[in-house]
PDB file of C-alpha atoms in Angstrom:
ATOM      1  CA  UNK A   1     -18.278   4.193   3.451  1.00 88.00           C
ATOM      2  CA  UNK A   2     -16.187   4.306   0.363  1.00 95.00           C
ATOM      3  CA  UNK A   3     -12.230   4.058  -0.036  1.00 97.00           C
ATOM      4  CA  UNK A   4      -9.991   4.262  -2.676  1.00 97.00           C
ATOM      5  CA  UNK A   5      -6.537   3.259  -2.657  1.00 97.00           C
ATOM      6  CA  UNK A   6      -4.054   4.942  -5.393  1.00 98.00           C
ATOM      7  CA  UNK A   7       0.077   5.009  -5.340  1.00 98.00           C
ATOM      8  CA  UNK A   8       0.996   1.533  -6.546  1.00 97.00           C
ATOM      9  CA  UNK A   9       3.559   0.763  -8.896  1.00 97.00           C
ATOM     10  CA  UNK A  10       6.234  -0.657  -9.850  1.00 98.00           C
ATOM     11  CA  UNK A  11       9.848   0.120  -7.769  1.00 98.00           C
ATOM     12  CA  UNK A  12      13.125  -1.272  -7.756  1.00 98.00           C
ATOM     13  CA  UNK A  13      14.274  -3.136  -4.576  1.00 98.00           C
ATOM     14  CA  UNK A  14      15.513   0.194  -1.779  1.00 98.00           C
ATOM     15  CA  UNK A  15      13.443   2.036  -3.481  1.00 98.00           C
ATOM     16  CA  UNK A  16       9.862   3.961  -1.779  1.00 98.00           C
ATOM     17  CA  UNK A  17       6.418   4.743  -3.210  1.00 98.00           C
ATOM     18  CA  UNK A  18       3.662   6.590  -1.415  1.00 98.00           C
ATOM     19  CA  UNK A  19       0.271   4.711  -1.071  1.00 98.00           C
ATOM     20  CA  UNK A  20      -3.194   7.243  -0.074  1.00 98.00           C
ATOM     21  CA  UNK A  21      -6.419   5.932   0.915  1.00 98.00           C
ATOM     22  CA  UNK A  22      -9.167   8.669   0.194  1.00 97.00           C
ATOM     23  CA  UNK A  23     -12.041   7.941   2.278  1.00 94.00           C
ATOM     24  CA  UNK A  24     -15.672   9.224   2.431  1.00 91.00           C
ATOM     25  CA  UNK A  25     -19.245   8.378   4.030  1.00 87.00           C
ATOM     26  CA  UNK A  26     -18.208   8.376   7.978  1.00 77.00           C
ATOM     27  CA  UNK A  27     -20.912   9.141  10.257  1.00 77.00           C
ATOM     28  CA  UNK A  28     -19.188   8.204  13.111  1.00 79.00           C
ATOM     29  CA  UNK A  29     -16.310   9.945  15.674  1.00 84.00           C
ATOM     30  CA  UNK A  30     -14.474   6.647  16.374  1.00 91.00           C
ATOM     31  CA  UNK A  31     -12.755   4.560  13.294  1.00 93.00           C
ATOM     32  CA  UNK A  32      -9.680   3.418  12.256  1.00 96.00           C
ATOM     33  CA  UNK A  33      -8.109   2.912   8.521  1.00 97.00           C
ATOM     34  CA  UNK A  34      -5.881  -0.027   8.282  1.00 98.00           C
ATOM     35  CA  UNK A  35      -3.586  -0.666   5.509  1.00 98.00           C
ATOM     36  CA  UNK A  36      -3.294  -4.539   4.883  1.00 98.00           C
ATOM     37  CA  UNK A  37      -1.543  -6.448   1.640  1.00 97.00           C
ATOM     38  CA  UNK A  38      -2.075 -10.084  -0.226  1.00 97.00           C
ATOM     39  CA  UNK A  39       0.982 -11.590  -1.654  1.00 95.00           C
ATOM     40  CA  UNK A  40       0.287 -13.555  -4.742  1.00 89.00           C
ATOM     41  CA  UNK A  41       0.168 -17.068  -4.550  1.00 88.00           C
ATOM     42  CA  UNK A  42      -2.240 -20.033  -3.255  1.00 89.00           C
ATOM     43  CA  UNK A  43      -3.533 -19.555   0.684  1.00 87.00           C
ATOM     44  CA  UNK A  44      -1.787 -16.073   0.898  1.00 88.00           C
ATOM     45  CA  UNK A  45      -4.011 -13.923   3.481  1.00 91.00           C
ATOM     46  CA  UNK A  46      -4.297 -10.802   3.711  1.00 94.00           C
ATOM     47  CA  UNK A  47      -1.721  -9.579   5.914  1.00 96.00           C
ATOM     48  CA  UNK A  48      -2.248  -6.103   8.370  1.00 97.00           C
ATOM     49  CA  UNK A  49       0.607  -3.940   8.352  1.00 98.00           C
ATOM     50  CA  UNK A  50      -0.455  -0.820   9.848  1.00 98.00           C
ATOM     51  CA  UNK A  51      -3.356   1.012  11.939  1.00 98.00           C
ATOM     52  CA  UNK A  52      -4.454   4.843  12.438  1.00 97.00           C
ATOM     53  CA  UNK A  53      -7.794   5.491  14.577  1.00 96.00           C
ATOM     54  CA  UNK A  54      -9.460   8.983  14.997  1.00 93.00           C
ATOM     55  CA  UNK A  55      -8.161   9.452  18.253  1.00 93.00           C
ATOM     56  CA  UNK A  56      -4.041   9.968  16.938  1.00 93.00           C
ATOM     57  CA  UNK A  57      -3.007   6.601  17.958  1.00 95.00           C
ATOM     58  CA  UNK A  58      -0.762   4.058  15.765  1.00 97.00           C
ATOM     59  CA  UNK A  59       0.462   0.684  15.163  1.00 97.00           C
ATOM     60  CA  UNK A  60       2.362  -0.885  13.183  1.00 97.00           C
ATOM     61  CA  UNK A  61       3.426  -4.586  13.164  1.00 97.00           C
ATOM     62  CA  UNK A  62       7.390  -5.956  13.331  1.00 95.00           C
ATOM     63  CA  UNK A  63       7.151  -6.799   8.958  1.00 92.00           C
ATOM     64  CA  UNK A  64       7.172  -2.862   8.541  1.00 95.00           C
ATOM     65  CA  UNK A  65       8.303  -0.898  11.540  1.00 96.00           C
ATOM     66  CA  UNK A  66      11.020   1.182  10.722  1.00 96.00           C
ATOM     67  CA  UNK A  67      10.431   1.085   7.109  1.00 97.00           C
ATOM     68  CA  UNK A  68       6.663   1.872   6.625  1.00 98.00           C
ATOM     69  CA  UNK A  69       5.078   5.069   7.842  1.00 98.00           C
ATOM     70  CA  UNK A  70       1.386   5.953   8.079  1.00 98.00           C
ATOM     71  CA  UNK A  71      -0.689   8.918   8.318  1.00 97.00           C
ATOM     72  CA  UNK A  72      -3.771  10.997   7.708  1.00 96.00           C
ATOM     73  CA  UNK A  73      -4.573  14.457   5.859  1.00 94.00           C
ATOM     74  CA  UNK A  74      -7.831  15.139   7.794  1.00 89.00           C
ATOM     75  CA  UNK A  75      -8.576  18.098   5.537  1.00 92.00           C
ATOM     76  CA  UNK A  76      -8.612  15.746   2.411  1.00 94.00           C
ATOM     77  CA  UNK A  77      -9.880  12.557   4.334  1.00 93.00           C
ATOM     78  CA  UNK A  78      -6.820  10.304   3.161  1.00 96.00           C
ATOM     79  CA  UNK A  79      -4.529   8.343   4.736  1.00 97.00           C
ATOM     80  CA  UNK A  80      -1.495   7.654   3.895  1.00 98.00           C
ATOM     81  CA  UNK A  81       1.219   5.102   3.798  1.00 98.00           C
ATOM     82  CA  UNK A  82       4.850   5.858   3.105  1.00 98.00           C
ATOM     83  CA  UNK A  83       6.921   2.971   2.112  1.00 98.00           C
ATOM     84  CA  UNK A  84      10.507   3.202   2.224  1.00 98.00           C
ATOM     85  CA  UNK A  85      13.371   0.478   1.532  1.00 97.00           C
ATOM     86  CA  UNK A  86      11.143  -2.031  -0.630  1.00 98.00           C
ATOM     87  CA  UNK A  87      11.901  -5.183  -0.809  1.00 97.00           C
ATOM     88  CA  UNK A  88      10.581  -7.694  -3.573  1.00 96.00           C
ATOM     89  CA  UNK A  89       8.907  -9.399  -0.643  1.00 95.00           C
ATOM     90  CA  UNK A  90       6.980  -6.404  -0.409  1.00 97.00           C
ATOM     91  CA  UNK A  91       5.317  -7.235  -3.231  1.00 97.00           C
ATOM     92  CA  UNK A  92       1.641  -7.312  -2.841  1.00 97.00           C
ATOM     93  CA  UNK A  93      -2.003  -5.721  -3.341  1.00 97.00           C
ATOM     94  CA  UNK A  94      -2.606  -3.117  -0.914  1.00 98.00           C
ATOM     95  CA  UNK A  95      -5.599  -2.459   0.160  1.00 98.00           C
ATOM     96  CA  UNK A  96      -7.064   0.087   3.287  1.00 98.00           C
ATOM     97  CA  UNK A  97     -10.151  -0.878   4.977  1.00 98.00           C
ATOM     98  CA  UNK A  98     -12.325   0.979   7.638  1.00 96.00           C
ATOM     99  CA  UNK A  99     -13.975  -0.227  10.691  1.00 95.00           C
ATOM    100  CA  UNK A 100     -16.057   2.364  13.374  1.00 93.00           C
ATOM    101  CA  UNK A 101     -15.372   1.914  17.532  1.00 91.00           C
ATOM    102  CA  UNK A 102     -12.359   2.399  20.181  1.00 89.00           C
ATOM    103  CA  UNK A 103     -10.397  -0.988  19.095  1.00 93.00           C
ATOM    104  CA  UNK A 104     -10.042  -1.916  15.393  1.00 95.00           C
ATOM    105  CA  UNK A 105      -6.398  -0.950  15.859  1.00 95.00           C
ATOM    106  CA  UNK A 106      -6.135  -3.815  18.074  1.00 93.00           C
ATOM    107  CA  UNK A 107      -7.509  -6.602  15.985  1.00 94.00           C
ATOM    108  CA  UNK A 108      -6.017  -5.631  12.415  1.00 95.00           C
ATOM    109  CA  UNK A 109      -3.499  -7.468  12.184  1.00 94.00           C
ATOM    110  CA  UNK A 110      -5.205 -11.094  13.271  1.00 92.00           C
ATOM    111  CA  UNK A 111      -8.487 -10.585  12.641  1.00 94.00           C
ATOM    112  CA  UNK A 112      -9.054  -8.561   9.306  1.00 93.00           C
ATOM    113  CA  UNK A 113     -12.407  -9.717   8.088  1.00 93.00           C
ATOM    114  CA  UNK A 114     -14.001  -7.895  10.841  1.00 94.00           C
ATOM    115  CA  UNK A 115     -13.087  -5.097   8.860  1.00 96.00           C
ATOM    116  CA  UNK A 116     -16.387  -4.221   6.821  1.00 95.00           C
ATOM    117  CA  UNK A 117     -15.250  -1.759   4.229  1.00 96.00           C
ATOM    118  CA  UNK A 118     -12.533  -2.203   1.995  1.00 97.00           C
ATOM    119  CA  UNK A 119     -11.208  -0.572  -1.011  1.00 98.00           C
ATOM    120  CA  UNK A 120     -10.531  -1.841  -4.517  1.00 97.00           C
ATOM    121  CA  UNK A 121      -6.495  -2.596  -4.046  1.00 97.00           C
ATOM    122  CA  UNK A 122      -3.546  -1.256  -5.432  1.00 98.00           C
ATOM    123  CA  UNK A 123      -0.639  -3.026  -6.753  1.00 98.00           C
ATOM    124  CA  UNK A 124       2.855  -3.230  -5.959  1.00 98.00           C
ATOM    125  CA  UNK A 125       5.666  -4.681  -7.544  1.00 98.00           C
ATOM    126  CA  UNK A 126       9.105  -4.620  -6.267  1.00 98.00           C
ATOM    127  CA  UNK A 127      12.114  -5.727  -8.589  1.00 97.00           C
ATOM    128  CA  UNK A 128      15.665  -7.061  -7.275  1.00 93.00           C
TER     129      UNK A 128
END
């Protein structure tokens, strides 16, 4: 499985970018993409933020509901993640990562080493 993240940048606080995840190499009906960020800094995990599985279903978690959006081109295999109303706490590496079955969705956002397949990050930086 490979992924590749584009769409970072740099964005002025209010402002929105649009983050894709092209993926390839699935062999299987069930998986979820996951979109997940590190903030810089010492002990910073890697934070979920947001959660699309084969089947249509979506989560998000309370740091981005209502301001992040995601979704999925399955023609062109990405996913995507609108972001809208940055903030500089927003600013991060993003990265989307893959796992096969019914229930990644349900473990992203406390458990996201059990995510085997990760892409290569993108940054984002969000000026005040």
């Amino acid at each position: 499985v490979q992924l590749v993240e584009s769409g970072g940048g740099l964005v002025q606080a209010g402002g929105s970018l649009r983050l894709s995840c092209a993926f390839s190499g699935f062999t299987f009906d069930d998986y979820a993409i996951a979109w997940f960020r590190q903030a810089p800094g010492p002990g910073k995990e890697r934070e979920g933020l947001s959660c699309i599985h084969s089947d249509g279903s979506i989560d998000y978690q309370d740091s981005v509901k209502g301001r992040f959006s995601i979704s999925t081109d399955n023609a062109k295999n990405t996913v995507y993640l609108q972001m809208n109303s940055l903030k500089p706490e927003d600013t991060a590496v993003y990265f989307c990562a893959a796992d096969v079955g019914i229930d990644p969705c349900t473990y992203y956002s406390s458990h996201y080493y059990r995510f085997p397949s990760w892409g290569q990050g993108t940054q984002v930086t969000v000026s005040s």
